[in-house]
Coordinates of C-alpha atoms in Angstrom, one line a residue:
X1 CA 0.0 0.0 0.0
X2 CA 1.2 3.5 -0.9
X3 CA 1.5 5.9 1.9
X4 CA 0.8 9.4 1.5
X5 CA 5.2 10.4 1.9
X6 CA 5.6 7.7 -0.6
X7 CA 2.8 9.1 -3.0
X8 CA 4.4 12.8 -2.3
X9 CA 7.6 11.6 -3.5
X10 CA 6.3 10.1 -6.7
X11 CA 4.6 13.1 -7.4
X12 CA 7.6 14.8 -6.8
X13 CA 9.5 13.0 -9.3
X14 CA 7.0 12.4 -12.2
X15 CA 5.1 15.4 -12.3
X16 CA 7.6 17.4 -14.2
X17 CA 7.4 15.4 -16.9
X18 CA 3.8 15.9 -17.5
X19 CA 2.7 18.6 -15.7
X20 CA 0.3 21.6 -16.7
X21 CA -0.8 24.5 -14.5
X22 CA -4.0 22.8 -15.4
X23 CA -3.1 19.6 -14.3
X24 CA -4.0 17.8 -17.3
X25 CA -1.2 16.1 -19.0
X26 CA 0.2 17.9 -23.1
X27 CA 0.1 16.0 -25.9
X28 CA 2.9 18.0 -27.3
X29 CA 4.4 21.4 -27.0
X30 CA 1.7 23.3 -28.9
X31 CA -1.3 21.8 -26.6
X32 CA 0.8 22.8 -23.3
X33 CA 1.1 26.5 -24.7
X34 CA -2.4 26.8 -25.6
X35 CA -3.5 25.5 -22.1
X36 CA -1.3 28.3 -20.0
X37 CA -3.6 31.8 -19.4
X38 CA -0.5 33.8 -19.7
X39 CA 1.1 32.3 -23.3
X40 CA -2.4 33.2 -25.5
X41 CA -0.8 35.7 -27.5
X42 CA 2.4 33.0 -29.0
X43 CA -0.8 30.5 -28.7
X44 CA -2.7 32.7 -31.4
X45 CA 0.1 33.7 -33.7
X46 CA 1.0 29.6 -33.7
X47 CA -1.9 29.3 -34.6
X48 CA -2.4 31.3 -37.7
X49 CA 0.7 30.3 -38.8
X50 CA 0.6 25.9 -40.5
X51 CA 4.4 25.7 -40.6
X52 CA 4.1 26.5 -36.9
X53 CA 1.2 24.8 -35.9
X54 CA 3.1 21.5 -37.3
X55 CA 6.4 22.8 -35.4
X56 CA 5.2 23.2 -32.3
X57 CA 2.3 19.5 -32.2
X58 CA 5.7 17.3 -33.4
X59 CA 8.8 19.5 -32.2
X60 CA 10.8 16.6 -29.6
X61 CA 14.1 16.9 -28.1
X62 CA 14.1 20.8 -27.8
X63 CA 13.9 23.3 -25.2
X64 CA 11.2 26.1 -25.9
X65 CA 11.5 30.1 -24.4
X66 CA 7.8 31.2 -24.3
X67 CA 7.1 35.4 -23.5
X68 CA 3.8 35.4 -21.1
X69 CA 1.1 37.8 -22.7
X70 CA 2.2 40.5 -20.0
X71 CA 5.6 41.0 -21.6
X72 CA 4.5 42.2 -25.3
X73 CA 3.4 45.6 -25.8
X74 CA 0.4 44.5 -27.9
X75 CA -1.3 41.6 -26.9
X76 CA -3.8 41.5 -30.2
X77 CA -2.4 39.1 -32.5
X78 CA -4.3 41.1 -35.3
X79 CA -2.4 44.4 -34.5
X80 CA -0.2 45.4 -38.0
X81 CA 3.2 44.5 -36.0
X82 CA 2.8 40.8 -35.9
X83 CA 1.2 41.4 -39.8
X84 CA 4.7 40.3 -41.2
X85 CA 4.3 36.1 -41.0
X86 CA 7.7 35.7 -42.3
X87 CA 9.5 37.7 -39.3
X88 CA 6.8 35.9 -36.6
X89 CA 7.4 32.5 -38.0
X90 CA 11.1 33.3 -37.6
X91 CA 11.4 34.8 -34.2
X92 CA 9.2 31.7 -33.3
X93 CA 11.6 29.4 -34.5
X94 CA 14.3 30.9 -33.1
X95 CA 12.7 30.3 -29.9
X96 CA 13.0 26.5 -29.9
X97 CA 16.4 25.1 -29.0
X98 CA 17.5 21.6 -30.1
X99 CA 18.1 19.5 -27.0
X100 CA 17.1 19.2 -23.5
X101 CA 18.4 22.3 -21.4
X102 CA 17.5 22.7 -17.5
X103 CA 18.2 25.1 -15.9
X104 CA 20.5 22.6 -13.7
X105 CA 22.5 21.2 -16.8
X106 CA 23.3 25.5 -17.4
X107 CA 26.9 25.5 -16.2
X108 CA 29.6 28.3 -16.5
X109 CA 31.1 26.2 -19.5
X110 CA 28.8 28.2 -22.3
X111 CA 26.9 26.0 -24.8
X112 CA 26.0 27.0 -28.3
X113 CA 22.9 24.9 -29.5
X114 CA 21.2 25.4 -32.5
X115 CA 17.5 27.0 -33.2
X116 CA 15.0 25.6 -35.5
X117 CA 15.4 29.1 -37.3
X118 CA 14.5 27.8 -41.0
X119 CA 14.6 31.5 -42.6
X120 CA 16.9 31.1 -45.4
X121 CA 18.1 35.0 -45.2
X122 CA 19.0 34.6 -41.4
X123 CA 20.5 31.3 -41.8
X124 CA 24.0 32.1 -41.8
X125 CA 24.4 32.7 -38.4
X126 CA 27.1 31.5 -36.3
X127 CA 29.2 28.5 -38.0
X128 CA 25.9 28.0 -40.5
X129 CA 23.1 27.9 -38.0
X130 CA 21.1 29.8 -35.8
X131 CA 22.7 29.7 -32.2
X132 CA 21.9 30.1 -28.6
X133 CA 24.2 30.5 -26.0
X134 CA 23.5 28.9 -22.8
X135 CA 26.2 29.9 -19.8
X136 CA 26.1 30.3 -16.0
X137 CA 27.4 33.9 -15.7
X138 CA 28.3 34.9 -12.0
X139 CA 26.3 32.5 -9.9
X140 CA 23.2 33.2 -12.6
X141 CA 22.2 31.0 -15.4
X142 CA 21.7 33.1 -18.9
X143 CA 19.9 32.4 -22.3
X144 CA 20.9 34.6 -25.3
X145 CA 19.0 34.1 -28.4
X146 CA 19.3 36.3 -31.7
X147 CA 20.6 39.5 -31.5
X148 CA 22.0 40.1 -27.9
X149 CA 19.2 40.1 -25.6
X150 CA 20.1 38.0 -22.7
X151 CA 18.1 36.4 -19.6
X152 CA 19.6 35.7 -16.4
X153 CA 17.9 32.8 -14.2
X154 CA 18.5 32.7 -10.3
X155 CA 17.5 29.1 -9.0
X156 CA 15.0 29.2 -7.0
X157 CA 13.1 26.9 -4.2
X158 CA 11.0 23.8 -5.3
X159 CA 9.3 22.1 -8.4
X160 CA 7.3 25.6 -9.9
X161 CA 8.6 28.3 -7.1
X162 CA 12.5 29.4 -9.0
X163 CA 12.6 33.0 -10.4
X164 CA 14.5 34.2 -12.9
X165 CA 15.7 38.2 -13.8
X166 CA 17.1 40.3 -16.5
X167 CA 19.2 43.6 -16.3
X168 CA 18.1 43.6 -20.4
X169 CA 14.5 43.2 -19.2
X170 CA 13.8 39.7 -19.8
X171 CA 12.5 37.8 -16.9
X172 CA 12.1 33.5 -16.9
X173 CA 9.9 32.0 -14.4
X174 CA 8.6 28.9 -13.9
X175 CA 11.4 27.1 -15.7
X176 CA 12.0 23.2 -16.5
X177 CA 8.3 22.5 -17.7
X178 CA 8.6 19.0 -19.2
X179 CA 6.6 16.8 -21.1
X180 CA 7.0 14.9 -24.1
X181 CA 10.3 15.1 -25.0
X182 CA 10.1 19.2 -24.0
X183 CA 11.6 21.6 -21.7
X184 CA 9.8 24.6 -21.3
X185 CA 10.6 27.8 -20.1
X186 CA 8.3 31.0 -19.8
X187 CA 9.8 34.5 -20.2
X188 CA 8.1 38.0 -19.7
X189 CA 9.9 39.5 -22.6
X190 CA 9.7 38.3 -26.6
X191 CA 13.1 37.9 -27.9
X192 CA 14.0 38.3 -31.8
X193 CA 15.9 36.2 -34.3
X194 CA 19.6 37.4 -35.5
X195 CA 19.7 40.4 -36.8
X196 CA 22.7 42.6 -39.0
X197 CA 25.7 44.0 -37.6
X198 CA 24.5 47.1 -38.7
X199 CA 21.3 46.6 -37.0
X200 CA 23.3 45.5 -34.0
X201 CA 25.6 48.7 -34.0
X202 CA 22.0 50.8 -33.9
X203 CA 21.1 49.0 -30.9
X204 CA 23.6 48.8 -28.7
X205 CA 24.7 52.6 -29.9
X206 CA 28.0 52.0 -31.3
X207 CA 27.2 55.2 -33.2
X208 CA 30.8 55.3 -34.7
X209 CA 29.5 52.6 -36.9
X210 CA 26.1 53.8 -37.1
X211 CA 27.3 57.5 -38.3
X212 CA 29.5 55.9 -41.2
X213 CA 28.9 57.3 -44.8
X214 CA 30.0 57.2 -48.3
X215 CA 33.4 55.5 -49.3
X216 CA 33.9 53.9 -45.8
X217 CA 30.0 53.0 -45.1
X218 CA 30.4 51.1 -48.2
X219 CA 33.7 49.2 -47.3
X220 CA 31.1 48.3 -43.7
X221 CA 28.6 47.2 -45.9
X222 CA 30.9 44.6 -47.7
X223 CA 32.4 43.2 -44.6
X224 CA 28.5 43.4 -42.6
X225 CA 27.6 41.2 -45.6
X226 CA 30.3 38.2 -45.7
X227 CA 29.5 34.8 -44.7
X228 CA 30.7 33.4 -41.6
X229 CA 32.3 36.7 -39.7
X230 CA 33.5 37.3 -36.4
X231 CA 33.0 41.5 -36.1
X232 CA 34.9 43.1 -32.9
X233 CA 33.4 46.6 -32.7
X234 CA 34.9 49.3 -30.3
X235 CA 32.4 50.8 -28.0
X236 CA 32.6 55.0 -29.1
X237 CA 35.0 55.6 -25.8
X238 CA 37.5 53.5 -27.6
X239 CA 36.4 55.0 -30.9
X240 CA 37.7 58.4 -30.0
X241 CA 40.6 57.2 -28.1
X242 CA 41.7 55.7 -31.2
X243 CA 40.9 59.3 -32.2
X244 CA 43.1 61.1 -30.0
X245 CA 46.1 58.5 -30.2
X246 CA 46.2 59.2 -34.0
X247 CA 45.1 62.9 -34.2
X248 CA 46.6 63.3 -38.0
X249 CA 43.3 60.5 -38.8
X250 CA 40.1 61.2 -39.7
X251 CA 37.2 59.0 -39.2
X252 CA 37.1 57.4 -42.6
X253 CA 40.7 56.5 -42.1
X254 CA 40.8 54.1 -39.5
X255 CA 37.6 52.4 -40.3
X256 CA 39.1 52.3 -44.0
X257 CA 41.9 50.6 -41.7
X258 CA 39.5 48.1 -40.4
X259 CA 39.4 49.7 -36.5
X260 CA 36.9 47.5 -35.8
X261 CA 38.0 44.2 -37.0
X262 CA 36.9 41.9 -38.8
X263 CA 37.6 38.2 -38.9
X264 CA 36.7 36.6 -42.4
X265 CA 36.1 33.6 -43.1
X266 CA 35.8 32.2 -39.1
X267 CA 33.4 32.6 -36.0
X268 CA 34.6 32.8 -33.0
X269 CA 32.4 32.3 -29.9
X270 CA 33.5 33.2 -26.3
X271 CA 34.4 29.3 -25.5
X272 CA 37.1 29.9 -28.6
X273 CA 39.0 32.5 -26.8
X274 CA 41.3 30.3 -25.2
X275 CA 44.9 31.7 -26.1
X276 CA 44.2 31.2 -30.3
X277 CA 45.8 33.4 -32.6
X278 CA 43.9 34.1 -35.7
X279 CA 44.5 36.7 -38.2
X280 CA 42.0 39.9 -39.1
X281 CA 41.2 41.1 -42.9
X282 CA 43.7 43.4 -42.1
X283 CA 46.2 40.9 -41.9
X284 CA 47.1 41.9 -37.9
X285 CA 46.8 39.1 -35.7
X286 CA 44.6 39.2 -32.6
X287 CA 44.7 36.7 -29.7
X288 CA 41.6 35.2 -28.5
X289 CA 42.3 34.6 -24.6
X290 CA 41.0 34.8 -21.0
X291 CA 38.0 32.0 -21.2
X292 CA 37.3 30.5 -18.0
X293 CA 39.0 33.6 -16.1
X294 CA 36.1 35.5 -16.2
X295 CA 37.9 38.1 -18.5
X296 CA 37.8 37.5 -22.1
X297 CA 40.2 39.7 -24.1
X298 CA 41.4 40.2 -28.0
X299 CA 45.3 41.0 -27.9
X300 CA 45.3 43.6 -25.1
X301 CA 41.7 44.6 -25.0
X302 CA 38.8 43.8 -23.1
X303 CA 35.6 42.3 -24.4
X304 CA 32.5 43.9 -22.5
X305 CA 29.8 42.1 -24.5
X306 CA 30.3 38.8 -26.3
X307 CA 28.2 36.0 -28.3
X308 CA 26.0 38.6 -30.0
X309 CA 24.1 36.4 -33.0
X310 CA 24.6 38.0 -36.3
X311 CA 22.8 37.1 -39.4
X312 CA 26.1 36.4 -40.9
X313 CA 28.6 35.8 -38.0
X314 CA 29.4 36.8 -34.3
X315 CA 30.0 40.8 -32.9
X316 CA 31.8 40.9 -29.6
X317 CA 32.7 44.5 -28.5
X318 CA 35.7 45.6 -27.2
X319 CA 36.3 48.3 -24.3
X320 CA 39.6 49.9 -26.4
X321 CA 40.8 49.7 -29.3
X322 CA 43.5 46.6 -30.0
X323 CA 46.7 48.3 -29.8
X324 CA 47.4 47.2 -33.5
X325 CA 45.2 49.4 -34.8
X326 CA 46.9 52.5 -34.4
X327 CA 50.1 51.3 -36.2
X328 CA 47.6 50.2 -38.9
X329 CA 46.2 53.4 -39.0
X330 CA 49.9 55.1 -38.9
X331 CA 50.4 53.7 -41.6
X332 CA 47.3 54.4 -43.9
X333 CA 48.0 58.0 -42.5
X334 CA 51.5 58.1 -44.1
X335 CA 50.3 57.2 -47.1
X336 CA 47.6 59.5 -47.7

């Protein structure tokens, strides 16, 4: 005969791998979404979409990030913002993670897993696929998806009770939903698919970028469009530093010069930069060290945001400029 502390601990065990707020066990990933209150919105837009709707009833082996209703600024699935189906289906996508992911198996050894991101246009991201990164970043387990936004997960006590929180405003909770070959977790905030180092530049404000026009906004465009690219960007600190240290160089000059550099072909995710050597379009080599330290750096600079998914590569952004730069720029200033 079962007694009730045996039956409790059963319960304990197998009710993760069916369980609905509801109680009532999922057939598959879509029926569990459209059973939670606070996922009707990703529910709807699923819904409208068939290459979704088949996604989401067979997807197995995968780890889903759902936004509750609260976090979207329209909640109408009809409103003209969610009117491009290409972009939805593709953000969707991108939300689903090949493989099994708890938060407990989120370690500070980063992981890069794939999406089931189909778009062809956003395909070449990251080694030829779309990536996640999945790292424990001090004492908090983080999920970045597409282009930078990150979530940052803080265990918390029992089956349903952990919290999760986001200095880039995305918030997980409830975490570890299983069923069916699923892991589930909710987040307040929608993220987005990869997106162009351009677009990147725009928003995180690397303005030095941003502001670029004719001859050298061209030479940008080139490298923002080359398959499989690691991008180092200087944040605009190091952009005028570079500035000051060469004060006979304009602008145009150094970013003629490559300031921000540019590795082509080869992407290079934090977990690479482990002492490597590899060599810019410039032709100056930069080290990749510091993993595991807790400071990553490129030659002698710091990186201060890494792993940001490019539709063509990887942008990590650097707080100076690498000291090879300015003899680059030296001598592109000579020569002028």
């Amino acid at each position: 005969m079962l007694t009730p502390t045996l039956i409790s601990l059963l319960l304990f065990f197998l009710l993760p791998l069916s369980a609905t707020t509801s109680g009532v066990v999922s057939k598959n990933a879509l029926a569990f979404i459209e059973a939670e209150s606070d996922l009707t919105l990703i529910a709807a837009l699923i819904r409208r979409d068939p290459v979704l709707v088949k996604l989401f009833s067979t997807v197995k082996d995968a780890t889903i990030v759902a936004a509750v209703d609260s976090g979207f600024r329209f909640t109408n699935p009809n409103n003209i913002i969610y009117s491009n189906r290409a972009a939805v289906r593709a953000v969707l996508q991108d939300t689903i993670i090949r493989g099994l992911h708890p938060t407990s198996a989120i370690t500070q050894n980063p992981i890069y897993p794939s999406t089931f991101l189909t778009n062809q246009r956003l395909l070449d991201t990251s080694r030829g696929r779309a990536t996640a990164k999945l790292v424990e970043i001090d004492g908090k387990k983080t999920v970045d998806v597409g282009a930078g936004l990150r979530a940052n997960i803080t265990q918390g006590v029992g089956l349903f009770r952990s919290q999760l929180s986001d200095s880039c405003g995305v918030l997980m909770r409830r975490q570890d939903f299983r069923f069916k070959g699923v892991i589930l977790h909710k987040i307040s905030n929608p993220l987005d698919a990869p997106a162009s180092f351009t677009s990147i530049a725009s928003r995180l404000n690397l303005t030095a970028i941003t502001r670029l026009t004719g001859g050298p906004a061209t030479i940008f465009q080139a490298v923002a469009g080359s398959k499989d690219t690691t991008l180092f960007a200087i944040t605009n600190e190091a952009s005028e530093a570079l500035a000051v240290a060469q004060p006979n160089a304009t602008l145009e000059t150094y970013i003629d010069a490559l300031g921000y550099f540019v590795v082509t072909p080869g992407v290079y995710f934090e977990a690479d930069f482990t002492g490597k050597t590899v060599k810019s379009l410039n032709g100056a080599n930069l080290t990749l060290s510091g993993f595991g330290t807790g400071t990553t750096m490129v030659n002698d600079a710091i990186v201060v945001r890494s792993d940001i998914f490019a539709t063509n590569g990887v942008l990590h952004v650097l707080k100076k400029y690498v000291v090879d730069a300015v003899s680059v720029v030296s001598r592109l200033t000579r020569s002028l």
